[in-house]
mmCIF file of C-alpha atoms in Angstrom:
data_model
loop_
_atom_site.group_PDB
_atom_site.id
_atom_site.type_symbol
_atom_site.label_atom_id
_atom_site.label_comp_id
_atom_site.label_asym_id
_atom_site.label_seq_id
_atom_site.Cartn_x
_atom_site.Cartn_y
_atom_site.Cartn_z
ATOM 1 C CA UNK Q 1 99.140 88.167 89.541
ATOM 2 C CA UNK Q 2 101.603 90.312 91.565
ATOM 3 C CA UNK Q 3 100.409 93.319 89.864
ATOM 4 C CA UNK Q 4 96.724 92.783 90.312
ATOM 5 C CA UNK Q 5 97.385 92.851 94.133
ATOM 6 C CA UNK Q 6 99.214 96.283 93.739
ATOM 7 C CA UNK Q 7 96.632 97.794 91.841
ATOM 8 C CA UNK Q 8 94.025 96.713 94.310
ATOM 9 C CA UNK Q 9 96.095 98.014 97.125
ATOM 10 C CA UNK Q 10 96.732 101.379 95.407
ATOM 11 C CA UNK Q 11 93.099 101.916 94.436
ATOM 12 C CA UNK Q 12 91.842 100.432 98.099
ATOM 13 C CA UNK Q 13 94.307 103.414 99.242
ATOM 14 C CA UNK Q 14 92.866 106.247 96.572
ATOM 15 C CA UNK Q 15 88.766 104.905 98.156
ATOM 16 C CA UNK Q 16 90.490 105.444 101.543
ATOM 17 C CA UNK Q 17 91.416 109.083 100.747
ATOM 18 C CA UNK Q 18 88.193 109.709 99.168
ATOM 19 C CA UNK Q 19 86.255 108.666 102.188
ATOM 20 C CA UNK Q 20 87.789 111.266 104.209
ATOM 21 C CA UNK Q 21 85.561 114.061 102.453
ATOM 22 C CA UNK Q 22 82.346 111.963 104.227
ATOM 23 C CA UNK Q 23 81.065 112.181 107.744
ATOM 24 C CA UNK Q 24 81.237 108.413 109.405
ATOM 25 C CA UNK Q 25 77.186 108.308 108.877
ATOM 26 C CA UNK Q 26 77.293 108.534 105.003
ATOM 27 C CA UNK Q 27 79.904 105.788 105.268
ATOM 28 C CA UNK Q 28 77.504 103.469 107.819
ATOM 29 C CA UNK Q 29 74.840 104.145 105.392
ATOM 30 C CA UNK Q 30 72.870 101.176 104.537
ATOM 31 C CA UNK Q 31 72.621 101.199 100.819
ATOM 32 C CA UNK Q 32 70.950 99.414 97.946
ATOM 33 C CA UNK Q 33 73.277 96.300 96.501
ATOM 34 C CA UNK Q 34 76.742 94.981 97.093
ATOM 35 C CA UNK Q 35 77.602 94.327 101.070
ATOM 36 C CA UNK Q 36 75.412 97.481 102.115
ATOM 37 C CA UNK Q 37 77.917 100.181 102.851
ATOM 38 C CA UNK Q 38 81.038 101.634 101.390
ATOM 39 C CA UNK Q 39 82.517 100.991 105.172
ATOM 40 C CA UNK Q 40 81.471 97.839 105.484
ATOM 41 C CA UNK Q 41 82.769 97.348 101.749
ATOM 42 C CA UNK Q 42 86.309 98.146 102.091
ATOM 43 C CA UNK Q 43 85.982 96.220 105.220
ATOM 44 C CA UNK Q 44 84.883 92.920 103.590
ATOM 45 C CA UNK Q 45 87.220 93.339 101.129
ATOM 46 C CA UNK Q 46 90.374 92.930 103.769
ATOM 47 C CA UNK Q 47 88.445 90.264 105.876
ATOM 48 C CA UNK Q 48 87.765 88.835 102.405
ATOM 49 C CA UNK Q 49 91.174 88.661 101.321
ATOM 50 C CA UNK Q 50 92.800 87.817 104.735
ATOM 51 C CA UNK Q 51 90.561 84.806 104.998
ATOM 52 C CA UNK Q 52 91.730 82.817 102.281
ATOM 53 C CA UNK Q 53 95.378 83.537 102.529
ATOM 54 C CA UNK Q 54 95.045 82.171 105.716
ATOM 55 C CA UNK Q 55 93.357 79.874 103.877
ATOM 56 C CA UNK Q 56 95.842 78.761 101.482
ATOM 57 C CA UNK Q 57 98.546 78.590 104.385
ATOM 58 C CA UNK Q 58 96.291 76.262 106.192
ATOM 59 C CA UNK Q 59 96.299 78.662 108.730
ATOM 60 C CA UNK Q 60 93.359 79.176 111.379
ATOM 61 C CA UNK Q 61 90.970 81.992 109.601
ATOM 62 C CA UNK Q 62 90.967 84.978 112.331
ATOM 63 C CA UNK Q 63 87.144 86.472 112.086
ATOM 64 C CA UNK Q 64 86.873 89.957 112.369
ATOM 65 C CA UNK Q 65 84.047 91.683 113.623
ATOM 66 C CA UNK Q 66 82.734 94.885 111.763
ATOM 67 C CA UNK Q 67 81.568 95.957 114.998
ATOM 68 C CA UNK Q 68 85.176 96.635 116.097
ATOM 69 C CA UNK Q 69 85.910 98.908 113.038
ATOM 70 C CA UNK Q 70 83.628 100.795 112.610
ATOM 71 C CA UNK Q 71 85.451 103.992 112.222
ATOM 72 C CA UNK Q 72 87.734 104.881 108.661
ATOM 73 C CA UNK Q 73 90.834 105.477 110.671
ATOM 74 C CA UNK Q 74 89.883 100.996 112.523
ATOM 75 C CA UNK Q 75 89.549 99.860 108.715
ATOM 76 C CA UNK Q 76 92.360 101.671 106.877
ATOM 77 C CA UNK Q 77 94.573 100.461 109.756
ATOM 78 C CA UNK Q 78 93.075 96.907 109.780
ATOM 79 C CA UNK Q 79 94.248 96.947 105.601
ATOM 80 C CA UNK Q 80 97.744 97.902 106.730
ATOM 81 C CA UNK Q 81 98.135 95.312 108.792
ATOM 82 C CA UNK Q 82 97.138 92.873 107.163
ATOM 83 C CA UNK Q 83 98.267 93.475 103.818
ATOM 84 C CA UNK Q 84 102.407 93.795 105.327
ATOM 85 C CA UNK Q 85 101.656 89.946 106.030
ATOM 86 C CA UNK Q 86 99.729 89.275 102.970
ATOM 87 C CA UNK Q 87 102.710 91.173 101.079
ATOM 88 C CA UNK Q 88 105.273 89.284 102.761
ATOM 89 C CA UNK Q 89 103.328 86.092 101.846
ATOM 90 C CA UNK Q 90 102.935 86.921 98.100
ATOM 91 C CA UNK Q 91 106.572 88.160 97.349
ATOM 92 C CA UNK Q 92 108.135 84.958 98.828
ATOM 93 C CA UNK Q 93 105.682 81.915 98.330
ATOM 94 C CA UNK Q 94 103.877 82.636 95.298
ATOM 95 C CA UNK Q 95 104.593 79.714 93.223
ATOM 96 C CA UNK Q 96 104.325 77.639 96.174
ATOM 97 C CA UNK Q 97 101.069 79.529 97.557
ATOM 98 C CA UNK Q 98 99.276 78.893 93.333
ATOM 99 C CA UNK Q 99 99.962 74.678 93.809
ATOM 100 C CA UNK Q 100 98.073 74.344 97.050
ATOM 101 C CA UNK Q 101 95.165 72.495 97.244
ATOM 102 C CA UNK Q 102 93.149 74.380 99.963
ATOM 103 C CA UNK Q 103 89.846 73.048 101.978
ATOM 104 C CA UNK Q 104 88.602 76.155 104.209
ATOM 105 C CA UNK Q 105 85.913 76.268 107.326
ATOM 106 C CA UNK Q 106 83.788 78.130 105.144
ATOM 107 C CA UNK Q 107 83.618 76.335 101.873
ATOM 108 C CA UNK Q 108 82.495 72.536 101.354
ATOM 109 C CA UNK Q 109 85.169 72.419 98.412
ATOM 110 C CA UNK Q 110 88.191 72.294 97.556
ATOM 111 C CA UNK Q 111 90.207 74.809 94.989
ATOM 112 C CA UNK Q 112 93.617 75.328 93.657
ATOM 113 C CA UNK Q 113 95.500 78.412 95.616
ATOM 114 C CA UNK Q 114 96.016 79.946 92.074
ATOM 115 C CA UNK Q 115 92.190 80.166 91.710
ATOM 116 C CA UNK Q 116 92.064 81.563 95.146
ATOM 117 C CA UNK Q 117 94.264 84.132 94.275
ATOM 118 C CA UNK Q 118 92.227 84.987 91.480
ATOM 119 C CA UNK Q 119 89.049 85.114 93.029
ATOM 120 C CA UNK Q 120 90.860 87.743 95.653
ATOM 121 C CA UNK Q 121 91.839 89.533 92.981
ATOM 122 C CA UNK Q 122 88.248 89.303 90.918
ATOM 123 C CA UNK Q 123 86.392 90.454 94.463
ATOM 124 C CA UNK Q 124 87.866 93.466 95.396
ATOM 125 C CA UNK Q 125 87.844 94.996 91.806
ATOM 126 C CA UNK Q 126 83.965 93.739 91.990
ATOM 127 C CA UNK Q 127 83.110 95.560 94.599
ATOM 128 C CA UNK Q 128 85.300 98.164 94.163
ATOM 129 C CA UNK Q 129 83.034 99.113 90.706
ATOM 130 C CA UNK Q 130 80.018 98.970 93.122
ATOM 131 C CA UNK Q 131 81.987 101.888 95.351
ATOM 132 C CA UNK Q 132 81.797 104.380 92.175
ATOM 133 C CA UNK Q 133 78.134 104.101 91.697
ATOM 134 C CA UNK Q 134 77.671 104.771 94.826
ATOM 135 C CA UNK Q 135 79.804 107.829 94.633
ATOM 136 C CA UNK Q 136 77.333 108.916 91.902
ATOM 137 C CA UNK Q 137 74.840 108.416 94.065
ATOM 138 C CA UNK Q 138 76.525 110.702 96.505
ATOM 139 C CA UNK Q 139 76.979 113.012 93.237
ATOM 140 C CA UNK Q 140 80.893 113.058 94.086
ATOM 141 C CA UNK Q 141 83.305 111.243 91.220
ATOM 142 C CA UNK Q 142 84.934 107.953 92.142
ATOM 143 C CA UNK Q 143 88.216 106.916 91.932
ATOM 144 C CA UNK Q 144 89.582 105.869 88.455
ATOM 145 C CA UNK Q 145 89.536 102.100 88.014
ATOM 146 C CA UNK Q 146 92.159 102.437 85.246
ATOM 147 C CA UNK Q 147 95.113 100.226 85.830
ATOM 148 C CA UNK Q 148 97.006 101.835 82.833
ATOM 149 C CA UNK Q 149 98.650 105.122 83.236
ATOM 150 C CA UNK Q 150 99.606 104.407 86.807
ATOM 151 C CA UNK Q 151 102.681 103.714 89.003
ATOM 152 C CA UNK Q 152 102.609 100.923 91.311
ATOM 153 C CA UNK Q 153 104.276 101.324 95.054
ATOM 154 C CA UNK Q 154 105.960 97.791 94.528
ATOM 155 C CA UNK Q 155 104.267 94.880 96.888
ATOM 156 C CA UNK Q 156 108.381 94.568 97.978
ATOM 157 C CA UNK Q 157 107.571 97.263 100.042
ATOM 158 C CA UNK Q 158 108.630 95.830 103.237
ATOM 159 C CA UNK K 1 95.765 85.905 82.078
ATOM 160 C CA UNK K 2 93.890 83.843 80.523
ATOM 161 C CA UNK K 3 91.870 82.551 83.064
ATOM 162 C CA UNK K 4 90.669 85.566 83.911
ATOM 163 C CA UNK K 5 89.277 86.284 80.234
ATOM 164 C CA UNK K 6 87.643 83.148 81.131
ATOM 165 C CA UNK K 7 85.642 84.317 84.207
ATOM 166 C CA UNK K 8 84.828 87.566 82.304
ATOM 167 C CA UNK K 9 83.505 85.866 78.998
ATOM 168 C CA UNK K 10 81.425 83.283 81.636
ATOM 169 C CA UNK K 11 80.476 85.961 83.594
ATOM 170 C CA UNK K 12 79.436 88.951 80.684
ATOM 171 C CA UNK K 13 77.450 85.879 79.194
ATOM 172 C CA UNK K 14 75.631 85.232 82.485
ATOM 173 C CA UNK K 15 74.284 88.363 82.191
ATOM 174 C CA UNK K 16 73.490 88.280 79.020
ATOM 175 C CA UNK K 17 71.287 85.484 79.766
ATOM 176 C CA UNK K 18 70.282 87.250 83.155
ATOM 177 C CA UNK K 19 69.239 90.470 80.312
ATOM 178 C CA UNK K 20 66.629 88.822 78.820
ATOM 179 C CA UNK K 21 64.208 88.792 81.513
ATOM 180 C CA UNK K 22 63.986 92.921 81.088
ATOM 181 C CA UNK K 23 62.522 94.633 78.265
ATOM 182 C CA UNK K 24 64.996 96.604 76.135
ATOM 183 C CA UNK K 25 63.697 100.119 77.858
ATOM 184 C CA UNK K 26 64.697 99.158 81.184
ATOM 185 C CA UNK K 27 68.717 97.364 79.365
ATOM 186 C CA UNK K 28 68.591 100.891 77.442
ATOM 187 C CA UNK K 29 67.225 103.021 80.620
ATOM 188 C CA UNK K 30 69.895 105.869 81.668
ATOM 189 C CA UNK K 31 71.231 104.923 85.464
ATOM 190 C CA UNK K 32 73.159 106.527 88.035
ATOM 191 C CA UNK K 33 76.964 106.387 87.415
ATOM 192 C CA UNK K 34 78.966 103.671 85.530
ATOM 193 C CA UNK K 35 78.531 103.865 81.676
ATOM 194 C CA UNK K 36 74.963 105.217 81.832
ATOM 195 C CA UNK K 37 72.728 101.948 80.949
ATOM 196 C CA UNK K 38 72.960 98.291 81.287
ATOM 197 C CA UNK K 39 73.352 97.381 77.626
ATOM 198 C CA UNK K 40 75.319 99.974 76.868
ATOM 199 C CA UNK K 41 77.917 98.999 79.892
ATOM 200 C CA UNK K 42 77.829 95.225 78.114
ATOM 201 C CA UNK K 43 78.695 97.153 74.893
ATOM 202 C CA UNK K 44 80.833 98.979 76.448
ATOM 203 C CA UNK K 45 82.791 96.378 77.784
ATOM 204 C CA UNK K 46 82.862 94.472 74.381
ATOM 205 C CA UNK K 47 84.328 97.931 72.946
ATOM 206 C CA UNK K 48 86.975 97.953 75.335
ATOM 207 C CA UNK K 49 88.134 94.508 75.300
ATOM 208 C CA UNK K 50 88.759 94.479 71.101
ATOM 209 C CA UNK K 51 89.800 97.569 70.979
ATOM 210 C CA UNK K 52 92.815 97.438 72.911
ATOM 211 C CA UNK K 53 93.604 94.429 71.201
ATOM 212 C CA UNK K 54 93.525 95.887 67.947
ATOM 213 C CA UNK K 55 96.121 98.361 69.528
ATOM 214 C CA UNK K 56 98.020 95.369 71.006
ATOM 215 C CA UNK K 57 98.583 94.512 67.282
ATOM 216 C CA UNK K 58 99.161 97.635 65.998
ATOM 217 C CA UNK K 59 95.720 97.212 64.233
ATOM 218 C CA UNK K 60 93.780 100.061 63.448
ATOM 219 C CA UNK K 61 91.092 100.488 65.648
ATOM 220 C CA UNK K 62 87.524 99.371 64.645
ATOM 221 C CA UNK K 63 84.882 101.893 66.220
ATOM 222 C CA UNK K 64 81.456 100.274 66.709
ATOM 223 C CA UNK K 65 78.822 102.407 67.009
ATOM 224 C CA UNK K 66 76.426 101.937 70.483
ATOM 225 C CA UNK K 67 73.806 103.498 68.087
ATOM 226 C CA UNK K 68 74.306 100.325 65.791
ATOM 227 C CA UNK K 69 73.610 97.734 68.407
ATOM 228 C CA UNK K 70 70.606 98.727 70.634
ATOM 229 C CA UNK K 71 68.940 95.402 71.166
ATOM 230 C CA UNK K 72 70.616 92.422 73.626
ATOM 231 C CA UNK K 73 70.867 90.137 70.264
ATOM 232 C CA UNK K 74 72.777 92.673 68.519
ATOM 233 C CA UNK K 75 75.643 92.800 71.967
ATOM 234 C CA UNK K 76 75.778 89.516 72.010
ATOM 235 C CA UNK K 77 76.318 88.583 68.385
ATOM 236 C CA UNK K 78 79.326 91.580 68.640
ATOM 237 C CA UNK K 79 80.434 89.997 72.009
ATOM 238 C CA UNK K 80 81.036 86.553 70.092
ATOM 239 C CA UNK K 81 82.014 87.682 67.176
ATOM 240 C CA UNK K 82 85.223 89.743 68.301
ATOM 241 C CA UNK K 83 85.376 86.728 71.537
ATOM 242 C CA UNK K 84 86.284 84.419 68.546
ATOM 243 C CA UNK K 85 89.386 86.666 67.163
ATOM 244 C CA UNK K 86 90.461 87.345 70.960
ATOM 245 C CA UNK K 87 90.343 84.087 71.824
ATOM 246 C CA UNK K 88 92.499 83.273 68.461
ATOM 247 C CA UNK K 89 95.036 85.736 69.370
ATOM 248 C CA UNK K 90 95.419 84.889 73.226
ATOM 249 C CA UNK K 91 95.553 81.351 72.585
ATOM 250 C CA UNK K 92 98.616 82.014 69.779
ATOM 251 C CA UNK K 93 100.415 84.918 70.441
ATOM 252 C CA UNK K 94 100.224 85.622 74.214
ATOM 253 C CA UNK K 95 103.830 85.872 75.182
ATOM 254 C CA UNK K 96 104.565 88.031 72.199
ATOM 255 C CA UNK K 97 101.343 90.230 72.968
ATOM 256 C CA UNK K 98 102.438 90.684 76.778
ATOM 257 C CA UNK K 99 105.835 92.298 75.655
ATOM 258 C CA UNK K 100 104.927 94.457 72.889
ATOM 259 C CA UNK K 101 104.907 98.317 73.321
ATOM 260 C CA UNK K 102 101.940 100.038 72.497
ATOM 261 C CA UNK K 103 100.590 103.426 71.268
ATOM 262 C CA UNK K 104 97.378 103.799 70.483
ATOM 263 C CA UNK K 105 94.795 106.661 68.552
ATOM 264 C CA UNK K 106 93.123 107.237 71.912
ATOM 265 C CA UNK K 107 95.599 107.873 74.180
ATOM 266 C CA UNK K 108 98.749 110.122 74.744
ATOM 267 C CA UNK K 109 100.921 107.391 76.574
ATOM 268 C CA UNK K 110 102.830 103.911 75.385
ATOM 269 C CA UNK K 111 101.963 101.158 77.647
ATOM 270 C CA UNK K 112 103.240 97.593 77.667
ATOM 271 C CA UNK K 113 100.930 94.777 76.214
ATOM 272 C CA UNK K 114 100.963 92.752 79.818
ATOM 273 C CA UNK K 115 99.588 96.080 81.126
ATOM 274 C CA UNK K 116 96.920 96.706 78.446
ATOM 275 C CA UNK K 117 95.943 93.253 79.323
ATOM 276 C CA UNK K 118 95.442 93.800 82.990
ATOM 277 C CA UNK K 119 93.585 96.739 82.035
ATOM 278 C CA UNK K 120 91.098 94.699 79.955
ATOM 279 C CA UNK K 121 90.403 92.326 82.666
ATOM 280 C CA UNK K 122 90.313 95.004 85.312
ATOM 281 C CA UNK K 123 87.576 97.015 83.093
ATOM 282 C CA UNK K 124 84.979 94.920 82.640
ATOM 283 C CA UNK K 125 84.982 93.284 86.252
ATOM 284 C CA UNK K 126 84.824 96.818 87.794
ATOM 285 C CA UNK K 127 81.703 97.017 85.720
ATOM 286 C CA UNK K 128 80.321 94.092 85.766
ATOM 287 C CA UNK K 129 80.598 94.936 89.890
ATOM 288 C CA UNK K 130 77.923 98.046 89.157
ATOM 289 C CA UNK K 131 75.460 95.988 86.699
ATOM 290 C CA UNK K 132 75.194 94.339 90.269
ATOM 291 C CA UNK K 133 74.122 96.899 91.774
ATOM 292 C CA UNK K 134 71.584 98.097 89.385
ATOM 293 C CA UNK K 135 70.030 94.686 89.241
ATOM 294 C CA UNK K 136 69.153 95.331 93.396
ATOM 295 C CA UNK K 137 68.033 98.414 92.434
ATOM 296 C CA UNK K 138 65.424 96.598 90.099
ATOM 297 C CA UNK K 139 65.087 94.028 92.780
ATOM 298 C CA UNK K 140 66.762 91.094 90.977
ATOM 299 C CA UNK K 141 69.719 89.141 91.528
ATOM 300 C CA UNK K 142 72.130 89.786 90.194
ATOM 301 C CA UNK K 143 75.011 87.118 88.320
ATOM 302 C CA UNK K 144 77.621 85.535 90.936
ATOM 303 C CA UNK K 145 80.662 86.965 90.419
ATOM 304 C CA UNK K 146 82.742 84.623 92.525
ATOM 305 C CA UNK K 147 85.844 83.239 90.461
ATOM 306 C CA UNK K 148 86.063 79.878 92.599
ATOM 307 C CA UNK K 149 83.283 77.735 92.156
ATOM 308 C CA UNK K 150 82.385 77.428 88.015
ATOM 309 C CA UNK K 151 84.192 75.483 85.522
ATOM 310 C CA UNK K 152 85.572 77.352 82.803
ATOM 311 C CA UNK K 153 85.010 76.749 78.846
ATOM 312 C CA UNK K 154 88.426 76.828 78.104
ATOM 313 C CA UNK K 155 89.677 79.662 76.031
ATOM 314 C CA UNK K 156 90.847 76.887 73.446
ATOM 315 C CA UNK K 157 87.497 76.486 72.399
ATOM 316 C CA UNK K 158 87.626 76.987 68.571
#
């Protein structure tokens, strides 16, 4: 489970770097499938992911507003933020975090924290696989999606 | 792990199902980025998936031949044909298969079997994540691919 986060987080990081080769109106860019734009993709994915760890905690969700990060530099710094909490969360409650039973504002049912944490996971690589067509579109190569043959900053980071 | 073969199988046989509403020019039809064509990405995937489990095994690799199953019956029938003898093997020997080291024909590097298994399930949702976005391209929609939500055939199935 651990690992899947890490290799999210290191590939998130490697899209990151890529998008610093466009200009901030190829990233806006309205385009055909997924949630529209590779900004507003990577975006999603940290709101996404944010949401139902708060979730899980019974926390409040806190809503962000695309409209406030709407640069690379907002969004990379937004997934910094939140993923030294989400990190923090992971390495000590995990086995606590997977036996919750978890109702959200956005969601009539009810699910297991250890699904949740699986459908994080599931999402961001989901979307992630729409980034590199995209790319193609742009006729620049993606970002390997390999999780073999790579080394993993460890999530005890902080 | 294993719930996360789960989604996949569920989800590769959604589309499957979701396939047969195009005619096998548009499944076979060469599109931007990804693995080239729909079918072939579902083949693809299939491939993938058995082959690393051969090498989990130490097995020698069988190579199927895209050439050798270009018609949606002829993926599916592979996809639950080598399902059956995953299934077997995850159900049985999944501890044992997480800690083995591997080599395979294909590749320079040793990897551990936990790995190789993250890889699996990592590959085909990062592709299942483009087939989405070629089905807006052909104005459809495309499969869910939310992991919450769906009820699992268990993995124990045969």
């Amino acid at each position: 489970m651990i690992k899947f986060f890490e290799y999210n987080w290191q590939v998130r990081d490697d899209w990151f770097d890529w998008c610093n080769q466009l200009a901030i109106e190829e990233l806006l860019k309205e385009r055909r499938g997924g949630t529209g734009s590779i900004l507003y993709t990577l975006f999603h994915i940290i709101d996404v992911e944010y949401s139902w760890l708060c979730g899980i905690q019974a926390k409040k969700d806190v809503v962000f507003q695309f409209a406030d990060y709407k640069t690379l530099e907002k969004v990379k710094s937004l997934s910094n933020t939140c993923r030294i909490e989400v990190a923090e969360l992971l390495k000590t409650n995990l086995n606590e975090l997977k036996e919750e039973i978890v109702s959200v504002s956005w969601d009539e049912d009810e699910y297991t924290g250890d699904d949740i944490l699986h459908h994080i996971i599931a999402h961001e690589i989901h979307h992630i696989g729409q980034l590199s067509i995209w790319a193609r579109e742009l006729e620049l190569s993606p970002i390997t999606a390999n999780f073999i043959g790579r080394k993993f900053e460890s999530i005890h980071f902080n």
